mmCIF file of C-alpha atoms and ligand atoms in Angstrom:
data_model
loop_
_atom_site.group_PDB
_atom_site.id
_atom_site.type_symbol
_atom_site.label_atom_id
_atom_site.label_comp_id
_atom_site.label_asym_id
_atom_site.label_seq_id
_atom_site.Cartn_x
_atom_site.Cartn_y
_atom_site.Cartn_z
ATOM 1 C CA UNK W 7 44.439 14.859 -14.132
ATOM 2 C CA UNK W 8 42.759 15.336 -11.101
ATOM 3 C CA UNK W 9 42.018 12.438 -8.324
ATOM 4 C CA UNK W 10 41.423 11.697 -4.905
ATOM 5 C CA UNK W 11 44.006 9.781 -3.645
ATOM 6 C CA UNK W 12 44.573 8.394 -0.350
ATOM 7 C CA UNK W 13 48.594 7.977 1.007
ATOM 8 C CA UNK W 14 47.266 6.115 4.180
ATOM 9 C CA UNK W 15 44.665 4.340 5.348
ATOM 10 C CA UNK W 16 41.747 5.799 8.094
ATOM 11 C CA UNK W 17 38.991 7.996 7.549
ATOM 12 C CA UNK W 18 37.157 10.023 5.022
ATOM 13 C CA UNK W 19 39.877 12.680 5.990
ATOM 14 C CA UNK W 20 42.705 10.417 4.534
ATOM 15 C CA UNK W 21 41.114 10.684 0.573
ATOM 16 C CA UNK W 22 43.268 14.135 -0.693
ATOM 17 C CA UNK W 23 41.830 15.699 -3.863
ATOM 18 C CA UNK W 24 45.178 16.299 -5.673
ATOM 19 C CA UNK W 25 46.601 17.196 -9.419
ATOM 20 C CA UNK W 26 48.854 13.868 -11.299
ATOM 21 C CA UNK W 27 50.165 12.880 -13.884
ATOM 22 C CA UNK W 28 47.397 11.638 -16.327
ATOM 23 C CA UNK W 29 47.541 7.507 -16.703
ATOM 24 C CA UNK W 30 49.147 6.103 -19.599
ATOM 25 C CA UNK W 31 47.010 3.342 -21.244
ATOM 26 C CA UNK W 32 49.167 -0.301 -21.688
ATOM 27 C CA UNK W 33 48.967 -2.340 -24.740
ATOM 28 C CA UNK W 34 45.328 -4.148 -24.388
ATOM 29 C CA UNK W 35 43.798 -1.674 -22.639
ATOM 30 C CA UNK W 36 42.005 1.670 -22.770
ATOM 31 C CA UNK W 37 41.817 4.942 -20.968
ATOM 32 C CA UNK W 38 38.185 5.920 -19.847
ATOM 33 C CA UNK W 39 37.196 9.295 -19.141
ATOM 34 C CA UNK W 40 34.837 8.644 -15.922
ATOM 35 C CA UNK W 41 31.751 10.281 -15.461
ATOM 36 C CA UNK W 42 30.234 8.538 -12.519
ATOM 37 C CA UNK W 43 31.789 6.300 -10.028
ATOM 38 C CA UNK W 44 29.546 4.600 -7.156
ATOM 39 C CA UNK W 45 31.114 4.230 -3.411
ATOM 40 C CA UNK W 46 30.511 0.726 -2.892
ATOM 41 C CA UNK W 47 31.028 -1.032 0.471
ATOM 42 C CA UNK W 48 34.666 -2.182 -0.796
ATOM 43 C CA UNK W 49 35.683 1.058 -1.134
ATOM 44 C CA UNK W 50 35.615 1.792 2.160
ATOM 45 C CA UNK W 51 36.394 -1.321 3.843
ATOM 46 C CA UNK W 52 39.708 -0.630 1.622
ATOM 47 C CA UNK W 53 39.903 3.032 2.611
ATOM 48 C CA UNK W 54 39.911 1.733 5.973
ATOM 49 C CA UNK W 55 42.459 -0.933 5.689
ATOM 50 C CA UNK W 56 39.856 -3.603 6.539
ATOM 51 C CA UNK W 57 39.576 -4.885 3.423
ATOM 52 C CA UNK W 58 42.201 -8.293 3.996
ATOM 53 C CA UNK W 59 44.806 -7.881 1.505
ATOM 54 C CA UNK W 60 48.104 -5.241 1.482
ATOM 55 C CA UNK W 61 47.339 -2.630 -0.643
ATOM 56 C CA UNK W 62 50.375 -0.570 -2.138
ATOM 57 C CA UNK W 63 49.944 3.405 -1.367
ATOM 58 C CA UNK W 64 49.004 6.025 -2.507
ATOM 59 C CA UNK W 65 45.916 4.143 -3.906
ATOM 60 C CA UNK W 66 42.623 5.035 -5.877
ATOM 61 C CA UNK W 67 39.572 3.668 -5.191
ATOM 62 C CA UNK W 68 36.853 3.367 -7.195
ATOM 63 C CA UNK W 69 35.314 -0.004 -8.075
ATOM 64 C CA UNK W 70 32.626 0.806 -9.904
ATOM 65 C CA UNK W 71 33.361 3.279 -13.069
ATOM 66 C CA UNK W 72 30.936 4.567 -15.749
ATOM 67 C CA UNK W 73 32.532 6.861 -18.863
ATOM 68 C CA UNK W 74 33.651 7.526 -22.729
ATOM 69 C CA UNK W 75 36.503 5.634 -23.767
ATOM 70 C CA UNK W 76 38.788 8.597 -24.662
ATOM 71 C CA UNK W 77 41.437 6.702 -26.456
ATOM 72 C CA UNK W 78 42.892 3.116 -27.044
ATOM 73 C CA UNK W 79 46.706 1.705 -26.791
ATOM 74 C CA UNK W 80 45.874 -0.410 -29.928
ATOM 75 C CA UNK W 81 43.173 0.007 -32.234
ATOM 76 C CA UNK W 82 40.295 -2.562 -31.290
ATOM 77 C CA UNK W 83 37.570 -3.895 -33.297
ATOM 78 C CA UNK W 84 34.111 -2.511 -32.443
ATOM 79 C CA UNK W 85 35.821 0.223 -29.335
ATOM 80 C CA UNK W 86 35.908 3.707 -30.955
ATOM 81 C CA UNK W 87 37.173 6.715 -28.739
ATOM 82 C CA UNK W 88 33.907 8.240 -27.581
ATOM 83 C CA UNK W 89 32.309 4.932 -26.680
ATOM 84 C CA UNK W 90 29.768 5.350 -23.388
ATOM 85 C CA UNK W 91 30.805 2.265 -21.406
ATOM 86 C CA UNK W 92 30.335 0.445 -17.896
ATOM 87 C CA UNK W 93 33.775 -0.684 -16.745
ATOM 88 C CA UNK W 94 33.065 -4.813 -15.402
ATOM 89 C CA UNK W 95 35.445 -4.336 -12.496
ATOM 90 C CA UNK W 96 37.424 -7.778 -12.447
ATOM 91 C CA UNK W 97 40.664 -8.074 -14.524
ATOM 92 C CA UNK W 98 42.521 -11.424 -14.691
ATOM 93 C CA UNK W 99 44.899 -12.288 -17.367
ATOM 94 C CA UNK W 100 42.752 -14.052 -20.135
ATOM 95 C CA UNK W 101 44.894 -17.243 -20.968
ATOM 96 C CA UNK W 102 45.244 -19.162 -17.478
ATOM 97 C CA UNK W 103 43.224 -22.777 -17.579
ATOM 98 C CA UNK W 104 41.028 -20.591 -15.478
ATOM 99 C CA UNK W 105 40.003 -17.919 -17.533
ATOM 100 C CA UNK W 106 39.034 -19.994 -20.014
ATOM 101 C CA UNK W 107 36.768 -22.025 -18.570
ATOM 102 C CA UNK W 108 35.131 -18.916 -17.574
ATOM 103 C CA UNK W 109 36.393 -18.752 -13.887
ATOM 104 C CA UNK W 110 38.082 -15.796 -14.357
ATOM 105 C CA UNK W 111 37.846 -14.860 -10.459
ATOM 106 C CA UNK W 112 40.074 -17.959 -9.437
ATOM 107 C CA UNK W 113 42.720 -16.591 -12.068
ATOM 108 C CA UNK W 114 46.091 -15.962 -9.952
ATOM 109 C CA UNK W 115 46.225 -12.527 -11.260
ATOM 110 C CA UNK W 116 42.484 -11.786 -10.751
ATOM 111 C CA UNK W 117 42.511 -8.342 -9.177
ATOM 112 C CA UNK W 118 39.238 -5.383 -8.820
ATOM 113 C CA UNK W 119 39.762 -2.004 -9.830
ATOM 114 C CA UNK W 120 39.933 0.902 -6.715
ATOM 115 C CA UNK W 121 40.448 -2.050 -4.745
ATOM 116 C CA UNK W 122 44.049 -3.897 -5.828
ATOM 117 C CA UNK W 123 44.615 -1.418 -8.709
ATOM 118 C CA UNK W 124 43.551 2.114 -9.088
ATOM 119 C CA UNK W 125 39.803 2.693 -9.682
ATOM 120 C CA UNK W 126 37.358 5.600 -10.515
ATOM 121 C CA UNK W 127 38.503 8.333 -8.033
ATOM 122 C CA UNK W 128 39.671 10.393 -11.047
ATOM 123 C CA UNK W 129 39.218 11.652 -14.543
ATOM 124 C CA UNK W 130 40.919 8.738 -16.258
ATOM 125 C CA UNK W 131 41.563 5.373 -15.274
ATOM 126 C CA UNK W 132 43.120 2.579 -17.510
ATOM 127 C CA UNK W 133 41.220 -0.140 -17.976
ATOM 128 C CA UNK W 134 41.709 -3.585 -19.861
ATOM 129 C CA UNK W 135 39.909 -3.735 -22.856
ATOM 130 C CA UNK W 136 37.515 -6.674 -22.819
ATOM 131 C CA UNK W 137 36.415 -4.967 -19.129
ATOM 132 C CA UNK W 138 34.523 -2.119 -21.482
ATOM 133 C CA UNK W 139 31.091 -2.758 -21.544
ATOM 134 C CA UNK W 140 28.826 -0.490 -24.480
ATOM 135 C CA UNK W 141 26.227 1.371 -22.695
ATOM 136 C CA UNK W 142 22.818 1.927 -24.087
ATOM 137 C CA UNK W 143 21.953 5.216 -24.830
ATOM 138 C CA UNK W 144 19.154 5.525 -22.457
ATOM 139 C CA UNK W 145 21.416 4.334 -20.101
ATOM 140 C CA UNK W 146 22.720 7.561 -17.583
ATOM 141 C CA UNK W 147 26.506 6.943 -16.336
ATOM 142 C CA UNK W 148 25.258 7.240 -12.432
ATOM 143 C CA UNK W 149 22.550 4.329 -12.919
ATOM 144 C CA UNK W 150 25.630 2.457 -14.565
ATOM 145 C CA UNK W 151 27.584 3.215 -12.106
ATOM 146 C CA UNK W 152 25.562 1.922 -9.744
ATOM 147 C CA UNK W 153 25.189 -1.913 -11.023
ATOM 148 C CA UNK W 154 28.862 -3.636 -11.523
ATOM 149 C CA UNK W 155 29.931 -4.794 -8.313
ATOM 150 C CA UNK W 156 27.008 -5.399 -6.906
ATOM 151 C CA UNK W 157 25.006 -7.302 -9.535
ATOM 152 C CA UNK W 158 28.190 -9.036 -10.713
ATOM 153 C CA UNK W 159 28.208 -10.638 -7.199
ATOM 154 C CA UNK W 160 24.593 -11.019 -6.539
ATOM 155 C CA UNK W 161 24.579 -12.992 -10.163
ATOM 156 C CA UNK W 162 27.460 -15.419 -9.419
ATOM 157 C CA UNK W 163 25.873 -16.118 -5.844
ATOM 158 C CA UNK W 164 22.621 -16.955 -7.511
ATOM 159 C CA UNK W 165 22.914 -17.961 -11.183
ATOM 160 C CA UNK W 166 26.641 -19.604 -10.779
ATOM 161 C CA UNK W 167 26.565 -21.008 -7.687
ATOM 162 C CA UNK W 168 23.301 -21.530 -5.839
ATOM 163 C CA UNK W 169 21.827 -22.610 -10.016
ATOM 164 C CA UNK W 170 18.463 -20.789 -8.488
ATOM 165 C CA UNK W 171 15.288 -22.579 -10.507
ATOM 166 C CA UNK W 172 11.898 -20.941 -11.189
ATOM 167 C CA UNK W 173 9.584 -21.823 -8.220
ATOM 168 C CA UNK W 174 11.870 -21.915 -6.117
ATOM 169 C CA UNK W 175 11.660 -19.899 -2.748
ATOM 170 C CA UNK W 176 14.575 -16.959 -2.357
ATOM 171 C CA UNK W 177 15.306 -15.916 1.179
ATOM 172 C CA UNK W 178 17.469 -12.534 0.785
ATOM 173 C CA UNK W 179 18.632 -11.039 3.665
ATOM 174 C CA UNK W 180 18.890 -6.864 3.528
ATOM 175 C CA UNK W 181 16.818 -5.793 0.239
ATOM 176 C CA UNK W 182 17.996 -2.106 0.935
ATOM 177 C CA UNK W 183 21.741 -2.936 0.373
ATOM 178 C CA UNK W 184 23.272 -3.075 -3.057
ATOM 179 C CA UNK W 185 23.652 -6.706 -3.080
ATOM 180 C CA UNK W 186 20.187 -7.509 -1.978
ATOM 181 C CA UNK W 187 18.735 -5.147 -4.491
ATOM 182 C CA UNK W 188 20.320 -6.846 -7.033
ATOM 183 C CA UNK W 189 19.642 -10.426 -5.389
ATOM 184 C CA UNK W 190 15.836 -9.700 -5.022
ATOM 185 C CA UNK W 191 15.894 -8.799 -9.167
ATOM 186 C CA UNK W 192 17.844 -11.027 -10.352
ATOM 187 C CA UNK W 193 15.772 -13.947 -8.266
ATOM 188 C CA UNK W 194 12.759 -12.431 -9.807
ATOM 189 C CA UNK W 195 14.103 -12.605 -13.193
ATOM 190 C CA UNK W 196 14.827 -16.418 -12.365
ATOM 191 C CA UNK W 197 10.959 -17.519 -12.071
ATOM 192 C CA UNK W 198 11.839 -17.824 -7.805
ATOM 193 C CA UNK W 199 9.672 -16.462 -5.014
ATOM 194 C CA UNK W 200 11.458 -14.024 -3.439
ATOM 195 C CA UNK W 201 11.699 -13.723 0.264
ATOM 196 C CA UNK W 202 13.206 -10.027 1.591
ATOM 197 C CA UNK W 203 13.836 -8.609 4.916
ATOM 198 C CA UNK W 204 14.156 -4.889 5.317
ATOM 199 C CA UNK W 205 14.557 -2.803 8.109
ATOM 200 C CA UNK W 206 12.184 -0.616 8.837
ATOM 201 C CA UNK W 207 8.794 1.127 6.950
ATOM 202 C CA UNK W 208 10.090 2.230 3.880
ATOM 203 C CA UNK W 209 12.952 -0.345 3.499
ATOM 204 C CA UNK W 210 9.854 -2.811 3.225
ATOM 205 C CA UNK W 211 7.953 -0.584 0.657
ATOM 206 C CA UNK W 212 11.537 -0.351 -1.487
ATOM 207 C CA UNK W 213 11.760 -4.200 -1.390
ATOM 208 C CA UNK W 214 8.262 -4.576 -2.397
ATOM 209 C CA UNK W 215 8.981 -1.868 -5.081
ATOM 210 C CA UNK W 216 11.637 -3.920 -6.437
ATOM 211 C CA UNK W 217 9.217 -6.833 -6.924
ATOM 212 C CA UNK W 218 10.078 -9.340 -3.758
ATOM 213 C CA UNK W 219 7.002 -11.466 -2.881
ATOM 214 C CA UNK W 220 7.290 -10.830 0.514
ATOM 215 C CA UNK W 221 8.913 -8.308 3.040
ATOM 216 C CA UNK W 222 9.772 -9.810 6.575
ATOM 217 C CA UNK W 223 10.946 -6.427 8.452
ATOM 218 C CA UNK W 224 14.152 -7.695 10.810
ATOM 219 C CA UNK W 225 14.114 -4.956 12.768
ATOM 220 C CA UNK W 226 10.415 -6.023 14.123
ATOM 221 C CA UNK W 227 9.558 -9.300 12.613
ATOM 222 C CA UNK W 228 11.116 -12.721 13.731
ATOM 223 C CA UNK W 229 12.542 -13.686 10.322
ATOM 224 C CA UNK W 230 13.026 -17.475 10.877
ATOM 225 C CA UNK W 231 9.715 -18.369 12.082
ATOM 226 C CA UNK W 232 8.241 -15.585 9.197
ATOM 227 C CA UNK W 233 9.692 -17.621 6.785
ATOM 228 C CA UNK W 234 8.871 -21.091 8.024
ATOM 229 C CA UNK W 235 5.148 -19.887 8.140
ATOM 230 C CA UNK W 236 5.718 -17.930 4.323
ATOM 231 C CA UNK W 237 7.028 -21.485 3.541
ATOM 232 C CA UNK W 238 4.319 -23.540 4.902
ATOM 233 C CA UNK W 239 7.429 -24.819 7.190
ATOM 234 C CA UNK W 240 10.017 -25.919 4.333
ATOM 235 C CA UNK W 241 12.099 -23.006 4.800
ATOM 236 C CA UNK W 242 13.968 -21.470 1.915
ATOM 237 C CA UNK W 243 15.431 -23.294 -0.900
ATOM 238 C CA UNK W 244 18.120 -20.688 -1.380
ATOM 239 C CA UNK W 245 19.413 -18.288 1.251
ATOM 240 C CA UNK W 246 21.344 -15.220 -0.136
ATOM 241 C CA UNK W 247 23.811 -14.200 2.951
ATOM 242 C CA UNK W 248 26.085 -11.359 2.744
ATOM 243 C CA UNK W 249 25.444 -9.682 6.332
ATOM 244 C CA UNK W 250 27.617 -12.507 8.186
ATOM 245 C CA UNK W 251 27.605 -12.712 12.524
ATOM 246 C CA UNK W 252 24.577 -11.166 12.525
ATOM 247 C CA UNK W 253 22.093 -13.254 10.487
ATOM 248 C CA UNK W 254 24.428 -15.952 10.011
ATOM 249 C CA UNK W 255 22.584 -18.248 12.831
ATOM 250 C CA UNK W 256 19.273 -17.540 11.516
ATOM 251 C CA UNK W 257 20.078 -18.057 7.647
ATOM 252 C CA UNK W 258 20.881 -21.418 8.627
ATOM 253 C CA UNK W 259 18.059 -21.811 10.378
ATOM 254 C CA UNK W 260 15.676 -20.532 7.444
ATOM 255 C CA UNK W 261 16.907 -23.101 5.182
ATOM 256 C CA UNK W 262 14.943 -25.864 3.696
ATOM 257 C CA UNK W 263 16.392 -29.370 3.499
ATOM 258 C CA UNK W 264 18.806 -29.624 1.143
ATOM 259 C CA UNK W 265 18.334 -25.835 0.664
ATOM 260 C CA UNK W 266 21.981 -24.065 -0.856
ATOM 261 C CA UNK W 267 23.578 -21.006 1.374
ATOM 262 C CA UNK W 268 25.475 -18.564 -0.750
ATOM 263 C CA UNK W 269 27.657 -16.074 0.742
ATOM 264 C CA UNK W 270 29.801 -13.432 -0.432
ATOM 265 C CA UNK W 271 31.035 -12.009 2.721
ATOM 266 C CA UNK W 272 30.099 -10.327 5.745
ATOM 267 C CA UNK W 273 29.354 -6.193 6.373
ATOM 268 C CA UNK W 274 28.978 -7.662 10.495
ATOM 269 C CA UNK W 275 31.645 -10.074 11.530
ATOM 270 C CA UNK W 276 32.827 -12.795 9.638
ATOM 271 C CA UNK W 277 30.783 -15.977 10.761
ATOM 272 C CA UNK W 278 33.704 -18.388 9.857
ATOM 273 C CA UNK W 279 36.543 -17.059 10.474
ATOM 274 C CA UNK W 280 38.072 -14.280 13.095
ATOM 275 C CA UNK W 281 39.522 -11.937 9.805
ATOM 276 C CA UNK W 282 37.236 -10.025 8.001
ATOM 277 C CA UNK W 283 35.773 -11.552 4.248
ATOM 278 C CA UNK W 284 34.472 -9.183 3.112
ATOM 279 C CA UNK W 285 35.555 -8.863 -0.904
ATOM 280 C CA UNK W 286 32.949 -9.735 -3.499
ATOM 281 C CA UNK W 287 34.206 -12.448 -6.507
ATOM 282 C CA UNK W 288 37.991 -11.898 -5.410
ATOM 283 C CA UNK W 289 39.433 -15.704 -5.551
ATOM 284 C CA UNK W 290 40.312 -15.827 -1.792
ATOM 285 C CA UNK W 291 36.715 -14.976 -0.586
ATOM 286 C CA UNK W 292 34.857 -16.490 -3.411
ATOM 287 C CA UNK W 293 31.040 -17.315 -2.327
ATOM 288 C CA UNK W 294 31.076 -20.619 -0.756
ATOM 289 C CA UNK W 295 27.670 -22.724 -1.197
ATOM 290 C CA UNK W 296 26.918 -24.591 1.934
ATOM 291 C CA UNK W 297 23.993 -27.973 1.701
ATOM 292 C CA UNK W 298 22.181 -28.716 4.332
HETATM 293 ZN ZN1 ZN Y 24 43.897 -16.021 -15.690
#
């Protein structure tokens, strides 16, 4: 087959578009022909060697994978070759006390695809069976694609961990990234008011596209006192943070009492540490949720 594989880390110079030997499917899983992959922020942070844990070269990246299952180790119930499927990008090992209560991120073997194993930088990748998702017909591989990593993340921060309630107030930082897009939705479909920044003009008119309540522009607007006055002074019941150094002061700040920070990393600095967190769901960097 052909990928892109990458024998160092560095640069967009370092990915090589090269010819291997095609992927041979394990017992339990599947090998999916991709047609779309996303780049998400991991992807380069691991390109990069930024992204905190040793990864084993050459690598493939590729987190988040969209394509037909072309054919299966072991017949499976319900998976016929030909399937359209997303590809959920977290593999653990399914029996660990864990995994089955449903924490499959703290499992010990708990790895992403194109991050710790090899992703969707090629024409097949093997994937564990119960990561195949069916996709709708409607559904075009590049828009699914486009929503594993992020909205897997974005949900857990939210749903799992912050337990976001209808009425509540929503303060999510950066509604033009991938995990503010999916925050600002996902709060929406909760019942919560949903408070955005953007930065700049038509960030703002995106955000407000994607049905946030209000836009605070950060590149202009002084986003704790906008939110106090959105509030009528309580501040925000829920704070999404994912932007770390650089709002980290000021999400505090814009929280109401007893309001819940989540965080799932940090594209600036991290604000708690001197390395890097910077991995969605992983078990080392899981979003903490911080009471005031
Ligand atoms: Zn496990």
């Amino acid at each position: 087959m052909k990928a892109v594989l990458m024998h160092e880390h560095g640069g967009p110079e370092v990915l090589k578009y090269e010819e291997i030997q095609d992927p041979m499917a394990a017992p339990g899983e599947a090998l999916v022909r991709v047609r779309a992959c996303a780049l998400n922020h991991l992807d380069i942070w691991t390109r990069k060697g930024e992204a905190g844990r040793h990864i084993a070269l050459p690598h493939i990246l590729g987190n988040d994978i969209a394509g037909e299952v072309l054919s299966l180790r072991t017949p499976v119930e319900g998976i016929a070759p030909g399937e359209r499927v997303m590809v959920s990008p977290g593999t653990s090992c399914g029996r660990c006390p864990q995994c089955l209560s449903g924490e499959d991120s703290s499992c010990r073997n708990y790895r992403i695809l194109g991050y710790q194993i090899w992703g969707g930088y090629a024409e097949l990748v093997r994937v564990p069976v119960p990561n195949l998702i069916a996709l709708p017909g409607h559904v075009p591989f590049e828009e699914a694609a486009a929503f594993p990593l992020v909205f897997l993340t974005a949900w857990r921060m939210l749903v799992t961990r912050a337990r976001v309630r209808v009425g509540e107030d929503v303060l999510v930082w950066a509604a033009g990234s991938g995990v503010g897009m999916a925050s600002v939705q996902i709060a929406k479909l909760h019942g919560a008011r949903v408070i955005a920044t953007a930065g700049g003009p038509a960030k703002v008119e995106q955000a407000k596209k994607l049905g946030a309540d209000a836009v605070i522009d950060h590149h202009s607007q002084d986003v704790v006192a906008e939110v106090k006055r959105l509030t009528s002074r309580k501040g925000a019941d829920v704070v999404v943070e994912h932007v770390g150094q650089a709002t980290w002061e000021r999400s505090i700040l814009s929280l109401a009492h007893r309001g819940r920070l989540v965080t799932c990393g940090a594209t600036t600095a991290s604000p708690t540490s001197s390395s890097r967190s910077c991995t969605p769901c992983c078990r080392w960097r899981r979003p903490a949720t911080r009471t005031r």
